[in-house]
JSON list of C-alpha atoms and ligand atoms in Angstrom, two decimals:
[
{"chain": "A", "resi": 504, "resn": "UNK", "atom": "CA", "xyz": [27.80, 51.93, 64.66]},
{"chain": "A", "resi": 505, "resn": "UNK", "atom": "CA", "xyz": [26.86, 54.51, 62.03]},
{"chain": "A", "resi": 506, "resn": "UNK", "atom": "CA", "xyz": [27.78, 52.14, 59.22]},
{"chain": "A", "resi": 507, "resn": "UNK", "atom": "CA", "xyz": [25.05, 49.71, 60.29]},
{"chain": "A", "resi": 508, "resn": "UNK", "atom": "CA", "xyz": [22.49, 52.06, 58.72]},
{"chain": "A", "resi": 509, "resn": "UNK", "atom": "CA", "xyz": [24.29, 52.22, 55.36]},
{"chain": "A", "resi": 510, "resn": "UNK", "atom": "CA", "xyz": [22.79, 49.81, 52.81]},
{"chain": "A", "resi": 511, "resn": "UNK", "atom": "CA", "xyz": [25.50, 47.33, 51.86]},
{"chain": "A", "resi": 512, "resn": "UNK", "atom": "CA", "xyz": [25.63, 48.26, 48.17]},
{"chain": "A", "resi": 513, "resn": "UNK", "atom": "CA", "xyz": [26.55, 51.87, 49.02]},
{"chain": "A", "resi": 514, "resn": "UNK", "atom": "CA", "xyz": [29.30, 51.00, 51.47]},
{"chain": "A", "resi": 515, "resn": "UNK", "atom": "CA", "xyz": [32.71, 51.52, 49.89]},
{"chain": "A", "resi": 516, "resn": "UNK", "atom": "CA", "xyz": [36.20, 52.08, 51.24]},
{"chain": "A", "resi": 517, "resn": "UNK", "atom": "CA", "xyz": [38.08, 55.29, 50.48]},
{"chain": "A", "resi": 518, "resn": "UNK", "atom": "CA", "xyz": [40.26, 53.30, 48.08]},
{"chain": "A", "resi": 519, "resn": "UNK", "atom": "CA", "xyz": [37.21, 52.06, 46.20]},
{"chain": "A", "resi": 520, "resn": "UNK", "atom": "CA", "xyz": [35.80, 55.58, 46.09]},
{"chain": "A", "resi": 521, "resn": "UNK", "atom": "CA", "xyz": [39.07, 56.80, 44.52]},
{"chain": "A", "resi": 522, "resn": "UNK", "atom": "CA", "xyz": [38.77, 54.06, 41.87]},
{"chain": "A", "resi": 523, "resn": "UNK", "atom": "CA", "xyz": [35.15, 54.94, 41.14]},
{"chain": "A", "resi": 524, "resn": "UNK", "atom": "CA", "xyz": [35.95, 58.67, 40.92]},
{"chain": "A", "resi": 525, "resn": "UNK", "atom": "CA", "xyz": [38.71, 57.83, 38.45]},
{"chain": "A", "resi": 526, "resn": "UNK", "atom": "CA", "xyz": [36.13, 56.01, 36.32]},
{"chain": "A", "resi": 527, "resn": "UNK", "atom": "CA", "xyz": [34.03, 59.20, 36.52]},
{"chain": "A", "resi": 528, "resn": "UNK", "atom": "CA", "xyz": [37.06, 61.24, 35.48]},
{"chain": "A", "resi": 529, "resn": "UNK", "atom": "CA", "xyz": [37.66, 59.01, 32.42]},
{"chain": "A", "resi": 530, "resn": "UNK", "atom": "CA", "xyz": [34.01, 59.59, 31.51]},
{"chain": "A", "resi": 531, "resn": "UNK", "atom": "CA", "xyz": [34.43, 63.38, 31.93]},
{"chain": "A", "resi": 532, "resn": "UNK", "atom": "CA", "xyz": [37.46, 63.34, 29.59]},
{"chain": "A", "resi": 533, "resn": "UNK", "atom": "CA", "xyz": [35.40, 61.36, 27.08]},
{"chain": "A", "resi": 534, "resn": "UNK", "atom": "CA", "xyz": [32.65, 63.98, 27.33]},
{"chain": "A", "resi": 535, "resn": "UNK", "atom": "CA", "xyz": [35.09, 66.87, 26.85]},
{"chain": "A", "resi": 536, "resn": "UNK", "atom": "CA", "xyz": [36.57, 65.27, 23.72]},
{"chain": "A", "resi": 537, "resn": "UNK", "atom": "CA", "xyz": [33.19, 64.33, 22.25]},
{"chain": "A", "resi": 538, "resn": "UNK", "atom": "CA", "xyz": [31.70, 67.80, 22.86]},
{"chain": "A", "resi": 539, "resn": "UNK", "atom": "CA", "xyz": [34.78, 69.63, 21.52]},
{"chain": "A", "resi": 540, "resn": "UNK", "atom": "CA", "xyz": [34.72, 67.60, 18.30]},
{"chain": "A", "resi": 541, "resn": "UNK", "atom": "CA", "xyz": [30.98, 67.18, 17.76]},
{"chain": "A", "resi": 542, "resn": "UNK", "atom": "CA", "xyz": [30.22, 70.87, 18.41]},
{"chain": "A", "resi": 543, "resn": "UNK", "atom": "CA", "xyz": [32.53, 71.77, 15.50]},
{"chain": "A", "resi": 544, "resn": "UNK", "atom": "CA", "xyz": [31.59, 69.08, 12.99]},
{"chain": "A", "resi": 545, "resn": "UNK", "atom": "CA", "xyz": [27.78, 69.04, 13.34]},
{"chain": "A", "resi": 546, "resn": "UNK", "atom": "CA", "xyz": [26.41, 70.24, 10.01]},
{"chain": "A", "resi": 547, "resn": "UNK", "atom": "CA", "xyz": [23.01, 71.48, 8.93]},
{"chain": "A", "resi": 548, "resn": "UNK", "atom": "CA", "xyz": [20.87, 74.47, 9.85]},
{"chain": "A", "resi": 549, "resn": "UNK", "atom": "CA", "xyz": [18.66, 72.37, 12.15]},
{"chain": "A", "resi": 550, "resn": "UNK", "atom": "CA", "xyz": [21.68, 71.47, 14.31]},
{"chain": "A", "resi": 551, "resn": "UNK", "atom": "CA", "xyz": [23.20, 74.94, 14.77]},
{"chain": "A", "resi": 552, "resn": "UNK", "atom": "CA", "xyz": [21.48, 75.59, 18.09]},
{"chain": "A", "resi": 553, "resn": "UNK", "atom": "CA", "xyz": [22.51, 72.28, 19.60]},
{"chain": "A", "resi": 554, "resn": "UNK", "atom": "CA", "xyz": [26.06, 72.68, 18.20]},
{"chain": "A", "resi": 555, "resn": "UNK", "atom": "CA", "xyz": [26.38, 75.93, 20.20]},
{"chain": "A", "resi": 556, "resn": "UNK", "atom": "CA", "xyz": [24.93, 74.16, 23.23]},
{"chain": "A", "resi": 557, "resn": "UNK", "atom": "CA", "xyz": [27.54, 71.39, 22.90]},
{"chain": "A", "resi": 558, "resn": "UNK", "atom": "CA", "xyz": [30.30, 74.00, 23.12]},
{"chain": "A", "resi": 559, "resn": "UNK", "atom": "CA", "xyz": [28.87, 75.07, 26.46]},
{"chain": "A", "resi": 560, "resn": "UNK", "atom": "CA", "xyz": [28.72, 71.42, 27.55]},
{"chain": "A", "resi": 561, "resn": "UNK", "atom": "CA", "xyz": [32.43, 71.02, 26.70]},
{"chain": "A", "resi": 562, "resn": "UNK", "atom": "CA", "xyz": [33.34, 73.85, 29.08]},
{"chain": "A", "resi": 563, "resn": "UNK", "atom": "CA", "xyz": [31.13, 72.47, 31.85]},
{"chain": "A", "resi": 564, "resn": "UNK", "atom": "CA", "xyz": [32.63, 68.98, 31.47]},
{"chain": "A", "resi": 565, "resn": "UNK", "atom": "CA", "xyz": [36.11, 70.51, 31.89]},
{"chain": "A", "resi": 566, "resn": "UNK", "atom": "CA", "xyz": [34.97, 72.07, 35.17]},
{"chain": "A", "resi": 567, "resn": "UNK", "atom": "CA", "xyz": [33.64, 68.66, 36.26]},
{"chain": "A", "resi": 568, "resn": "UNK", "atom": "CA", "xyz": [36.96, 67.00, 35.40]},
{"chain": "A", "resi": 569, "resn": "UNK", "atom": "CA", "xyz": [38.81, 69.61, 37.48]},
{"chain": "A", "resi": 570, "resn": "UNK", "atom": "CA", "xyz": [36.50, 69.09, 40.47]},
{"chain": "A", "resi": 571, "resn": "UNK", "atom": "CA", "xyz": [36.66, 65.29, 40.32]},
{"chain": "A", "resi": 572, "resn": "UNK", "atom": "CA", "xyz": [40.48, 65.44, 40.01]},
{"chain": "A", "resi": 573, "resn": "UNK", "atom": "CA", "xyz": [40.65, 67.70, 43.04]},
{"chain": "A", "resi": 574, "resn": "UNK", "atom": "CA", "xyz": [38.65, 65.24, 45.12]},
{"chain": "A", "resi": 575, "resn": "UNK", "atom": "CA", "xyz": [40.71, 62.25, 43.97]},
{"chain": "A", "resi": 576, "resn": "UNK", "atom": "CA", "xyz": [43.84, 64.12, 45.07]},
{"chain": "A", "resi": 577, "resn": "UNK", "atom": "CA", "xyz": [42.19, 65.08, 48.36]},
{"chain": "A", "resi": 578, "resn": "UNK", "atom": "CA", "xyz": [41.40, 61.41, 49.01]},
{"chain": "A", "resi": 579, "resn": "UNK", "atom": "CA", "xyz": [45.07, 60.55, 48.42]},
{"chain": "A", "resi": 580, "resn": "UNK", "atom": "CA", "xyz": [44.67, 59.10, 44.92]},
{"chain": "A", "resi": 581, "resn": "UNK", "atom": "CA", "xyz": [46.24, 59.98, 41.58]},
{"chain": "A", "resi": 582, "resn": "UNK", "atom": "CA", "xyz": [43.84, 61.31, 38.93]},
{"chain": "A", "resi": 583, "resn": "UNK", "atom": "CA", "xyz": [43.80, 59.15, 35.79]},
{"chain": "A", "resi": 584, "resn": "UNK", "atom": "CA", "xyz": [44.99, 60.51, 32.44]},
{"chain": "A", "resi": 585, "resn": "UNK", "atom": "CA", "xyz": [42.93, 58.10, 30.32]},
{"chain": "A", "resi": 586, "resn": "UNK", "atom": "CA", "xyz": [39.61, 58.97, 28.66]},
{"chain": "A", "resi": 587, "resn": "UNK", "atom": "CA", "xyz": [36.96, 56.40, 27.79]},
{"chain": "A", "resi": 588, "resn": "UNK", "atom": "CA", "xyz": [36.80, 55.81, 24.03]},
{"chain": "A", "resi": 589, "resn": "UNK", "atom": "CA", "xyz": [34.90, 58.39, 21.98]},
{"chain": "A", "resi": 590, "resn": "UNK", "atom": "CA", "xyz": [32.65, 57.24, 19.17]},
{"chain": "A", "resi": 591, "resn": "UNK", "atom": "CA", "xyz": [33.45, 58.84, 15.82]},
{"chain": "A", "resi": 592, "resn": "UNK", "atom": "CA", "xyz": [30.84, 59.50, 13.15]},
{"chain": "A", "resi": 593, "resn": "UNK", "atom": "CA", "xyz": [29.99, 62.22, 10.64]},
{"chain": "A", "resi": 594, "resn": "UNK", "atom": "CA", "xyz": [26.27, 61.67, 11.10]},
{"chain": "A", "resi": 595, "resn": "UNK", "atom": "CA", "xyz": [24.60, 64.26, 13.32]},
{"chain": "A", "resi": 596, "resn": "UNK", "atom": "CA", "xyz": [22.04, 61.89, 14.85]},
{"chain": "A", "resi": 597, "resn": "UNK", "atom": "CA", "xyz": [24.67, 59.24, 15.59]},
{"chain": "A", "resi": 598, "resn": "UNK", "atom": "CA", "xyz": [26.80, 61.84, 17.40]},
{"chain": "A", "resi": 599, "resn": "UNK", "atom": "CA", "xyz": [23.89, 63.17, 19.42]},
{"chain": "A", "resi": 600, "resn": "UNK", "atom": "CA", "xyz": [22.75, 59.64, 20.32]},
{"chain": "A", "resi": 601, "resn": "UNK", "atom": "CA", "xyz": [26.26, 58.77, 21.47]},
{"chain": "A", "resi": 602, "resn": "UNK", "atom": "CA", "xyz": [26.32, 61.89, 23.65]},
{"chain": "A", "resi": 603, "resn": "UNK", "atom": "CA", "xyz": [22.91, 61.05, 25.11]},
{"chain": "A", "resi": 604, "resn": "UNK", "atom": "CA", "xyz": [23.99, 57.48, 25.89]},
{"chain": "A", "resi": 605, "resn": "UNK", "atom": "CA", "xyz": [27.13, 58.80, 27.61]},
{"chain": "A", "resi": 606, "resn": "UNK", "atom": "CA", "xyz": [25.12, 61.28, 29.66]},
{"chain": "A", "resi": 607, "resn": "UNK", "atom": "CA", "xyz": [22.75, 58.49, 30.73]},
{"chain": "A", "resi": 608, "resn": "UNK", "atom": "CA", "xyz": [25.71, 56.43, 31.94]},
{"chain": "A", "resi": 609, "resn": "UNK", "atom": "CA", "xyz": [27.22, 59.46, 33.65]},
{"chain": "A", "resi": 610, "resn": "UNK", "atom": "CA", "xyz": [24.01, 60.25, 35.52]},
{"chain": "A", "resi": 611, "resn": "UNK", "atom": "CA", "xyz": [23.67, 56.63, 36.66]},
{"chain": "A", "resi": 612, "resn": "UNK", "atom": "CA", "xyz": [27.28, 56.67, 37.89]},
{"chain": "A", "resi": 613, "resn": "UNK", "atom": "CA", "xyz": [27.04, 60.00, 39.75]},
{"chain": "A", "resi": 614, "resn": "UNK", "atom": "CA", "xyz": [23.82, 58.97, 41.48]},
{"chain": "A", "resi": 615, "resn": "UNK", "atom": "CA", "xyz": [25.67, 55.93, 42.78]},
{"chain": "A", "resi": 616, "resn": "UNK", "atom": "CA", "xyz": [28.69, 58.08, 43.71]},
{"chain": "A", "resi": 617, "resn": "UNK", "atom": "CA", "xyz": [26.52, 60.47, 45.66]},
{"chain": "A", "resi": 618, "resn": "UNK", "atom": "CA", "xyz": [25.17, 57.64, 47.81]},
{"chain": "A", "resi": 619, "resn": "UNK", "atom": "CA", "xyz": [28.69, 56.25, 48.30]},
{"chain": "A", "resi": 620, "resn": "UNK", "atom": "CA", "xyz": [30.10, 59.65, 49.34]},
{"chain": "A", "resi": 621, "resn": "UNK", "atom": "CA", "xyz": [27.30, 60.12, 51.83]},
{"chain": "A", "resi": 622, "resn": "UNK", "atom": "CA", "xyz": [27.83, 56.61, 53.20]},
{"chain": "A", "resi": 623, "resn": "UNK", "atom": "CA", "xyz": [31.49, 57.58, 53.80]},
{"chain": "A", "resi": 624, "resn": "UNK", "atom": "CA", "xyz": [30.37, 60.91, 55.30]},
{"chain": "A", "resi": 625, "resn": "UNK", "atom": "CA", "xyz": [32.28, 62.74, 52.55]},
{"chain": "A", "resi": 626, "resn": "UNK", "atom": "CA", "xyz": [29.65, 65.46, 52.41]},
{"chain": "A", "resi": 627, "resn": "UNK", "atom": "CA", "xyz": [31.91, 68.04, 50.72]},
{"chain": "A", "resi": 628, "resn": "UNK", "atom": "CA", "xyz": [32.52, 65.74, 47.77]},
{"chain": "A", "resi": 629, "resn": "UNK", "atom": "CA", "xyz": [28.83, 64.79, 47.76]},
{"chain": "A", "resi": 630, "resn": "UNK", "atom": "CA", "xyz": [27.85, 68.45, 47.47]},
{"chain": "A", "resi": 631, "resn": "UNK", "atom": "CA", "xyz": [30.05, 68.98, 44.40]},
{"chain": "A", "resi": 632, "resn": "UNK", "atom": "CA", "xyz": [28.73, 65.79, 42.82]},
{"chain": "A", "resi": 633, "resn": "UNK", "atom": "CA", "xyz": [25.18, 66.96, 43.42]},
{"chain": "A", "resi": 634, "resn": "UNK", "atom": "CA", "xyz": [25.93, 70.15, 41.45]},
{"chain": "A", "resi": 635, "resn": "UNK", "atom": "CA", "xyz": [27.69, 68.20, 38.68]},
{"chain": "A", "resi": 636, "resn": "UNK", "atom": "CA", "xyz": [24.70, 65.86, 38.51]},
{"chain": "A", "resi": 637, "resn": "UNK", "atom": "CA", "xyz": [22.34, 68.80, 38.07]},
{"chain": "A", "resi": 638, "resn": "UNK", "atom": "CA", "xyz": [24.34, 69.92, 35.02]},
{"chain": "A", "resi": 639, "resn": "UNK", "atom": "CA", "xyz": [24.55, 66.38, 33.59]},
{"chain": "A", "resi": 640, "resn": "UNK", "atom": "CA", "xyz": [20.77, 66.20, 33.76]},
{"chain": "A", "resi": 641, "resn": "UNK", "atom": "CA", "xyz": [20.60, 69.47, 31.81]},
{"chain": "A", "resi": 642, "resn": "UNK", "atom": "CA", "xyz": [22.97, 68.02, 29.20]},
{"chain": "A", "resi": 643, "resn": "UNK", "atom": "CA", "xyz": [20.82, 64.92, 28.97]},
{"chain": "A", "resi": 644, "resn": "UNK", "atom": "CA", "xyz": [17.69, 66.98, 28.50]},
{"chain": "A", "resi": 645, "resn": "UNK", "atom": "CA", "xyz": [19.32, 69.26, 25.86]},
{"chain": "A", "resi": 646, "resn": "UNK", "atom": "CA", "xyz": [20.31, 66.17, 23.84]},
{"chain": "A", "resi": 647, "resn": "UNK", "atom": "CA", "xyz": [16.93, 64.47, 24.20]},
{"chain": "A", "resi": 648, "resn": "UNK", "atom": "CA", "xyz": [15.25, 67.66, 23.00]},
{"chain": "A", "resi": 649, "resn": "UNK", "atom": "CA", "xyz": [17.60, 67.97, 20.00]},
{"chain": "A", "resi": 650, "resn": "UNK", "atom": "CA", "xyz": [16.83, 64.36, 19.08]},
{"chain": "A", "resi": 651, "resn": "UNK", "atom": "CA", "xyz": [13.11, 64.84, 19.63]},
{"chain": "A", "resi": 652, "resn": "UNK", "atom": "CA", "xyz": [12.90, 62.03, 22.21]},
{"chain": "A", "resi": 653, "resn": "UNK", "atom": "CA", "xyz": [11.72, 61.87, 25.82]},
{"chain": "A", "resi": 654, "resn": "UNK", "atom": "CA", "xyz": [14.36, 62.28, 28.49]},
{"chain": "A", "resi": 655, "resn": "UNK", "atom": "CA", "xyz": [15.42, 58.68, 29.23]},
{"chain": "A", "resi": 656, "resn": "UNK", "atom": "CA", "xyz": [14.54, 57.26, 32.63]},
{"chain": "A", "resi": 657, "resn": "UNK", "atom": "CA", "xyz": [17.82, 56.07, 34.08]},
{"chain": "A", "resi": 658, "resn": "UNK", "atom": "CA", "xyz": [16.58, 55.24, 37.57]},
{"chain": "A", "resi": 659, "resn": "UNK", "atom": "CA", "xyz": [17.75, 51.89, 38.90]},
{"chain": "A", "resi": 660, "resn": "UNK", "atom": "CA", "xyz": [14.24, 50.66, 39.55]},
{"chain": "A", "resi": 661, "resn": "UNK", "atom": "CA", "xyz": [12.94, 51.28, 36.03]},
{"chain": "B", "resi": 1535, "resn": "LIG", "atom": "FE1", "xyz": [30.46, 66.07, 33.36]},
{"chain": "B", "resi": 1536, "resn": "LIG", "atom": "FE1", "xyz": [27.50, 66.04, 30.71]}
]
């Protein structure tokens, strides 16, 4: 009766977990595309440091996409090939704000995924998601710092 202790909102089937991980994968593809493009088109001396940082983010997001794909395959699913839409702009602040918004959504999603993996006793996947989440929080904080804003509170009980 182990499932009796799992709060209802975290209880998912393996099939639902595959679907949710595919949403995460679409978000990772979006992040890769946005970071590849934005890191190259950001202009202005004040943005050079963050532009370099975004290149690093792009490589980390690719690693996340590979890990998430591996787990979808392990669960018996087929990894999606479709990214979420990427906002286009030639304004530095608009690009950085779009990245920050995406990271906020990503962090919210992975926190939920972590609870769902643990509820399914998929501790191996949970461990990888925990590490991905740590890097997403770094991305979020890099972007907040570049924009000169506080790191947004994305907890559910805000
Ligand atoms: Fe990522
Ligand atoms: Fe990220």
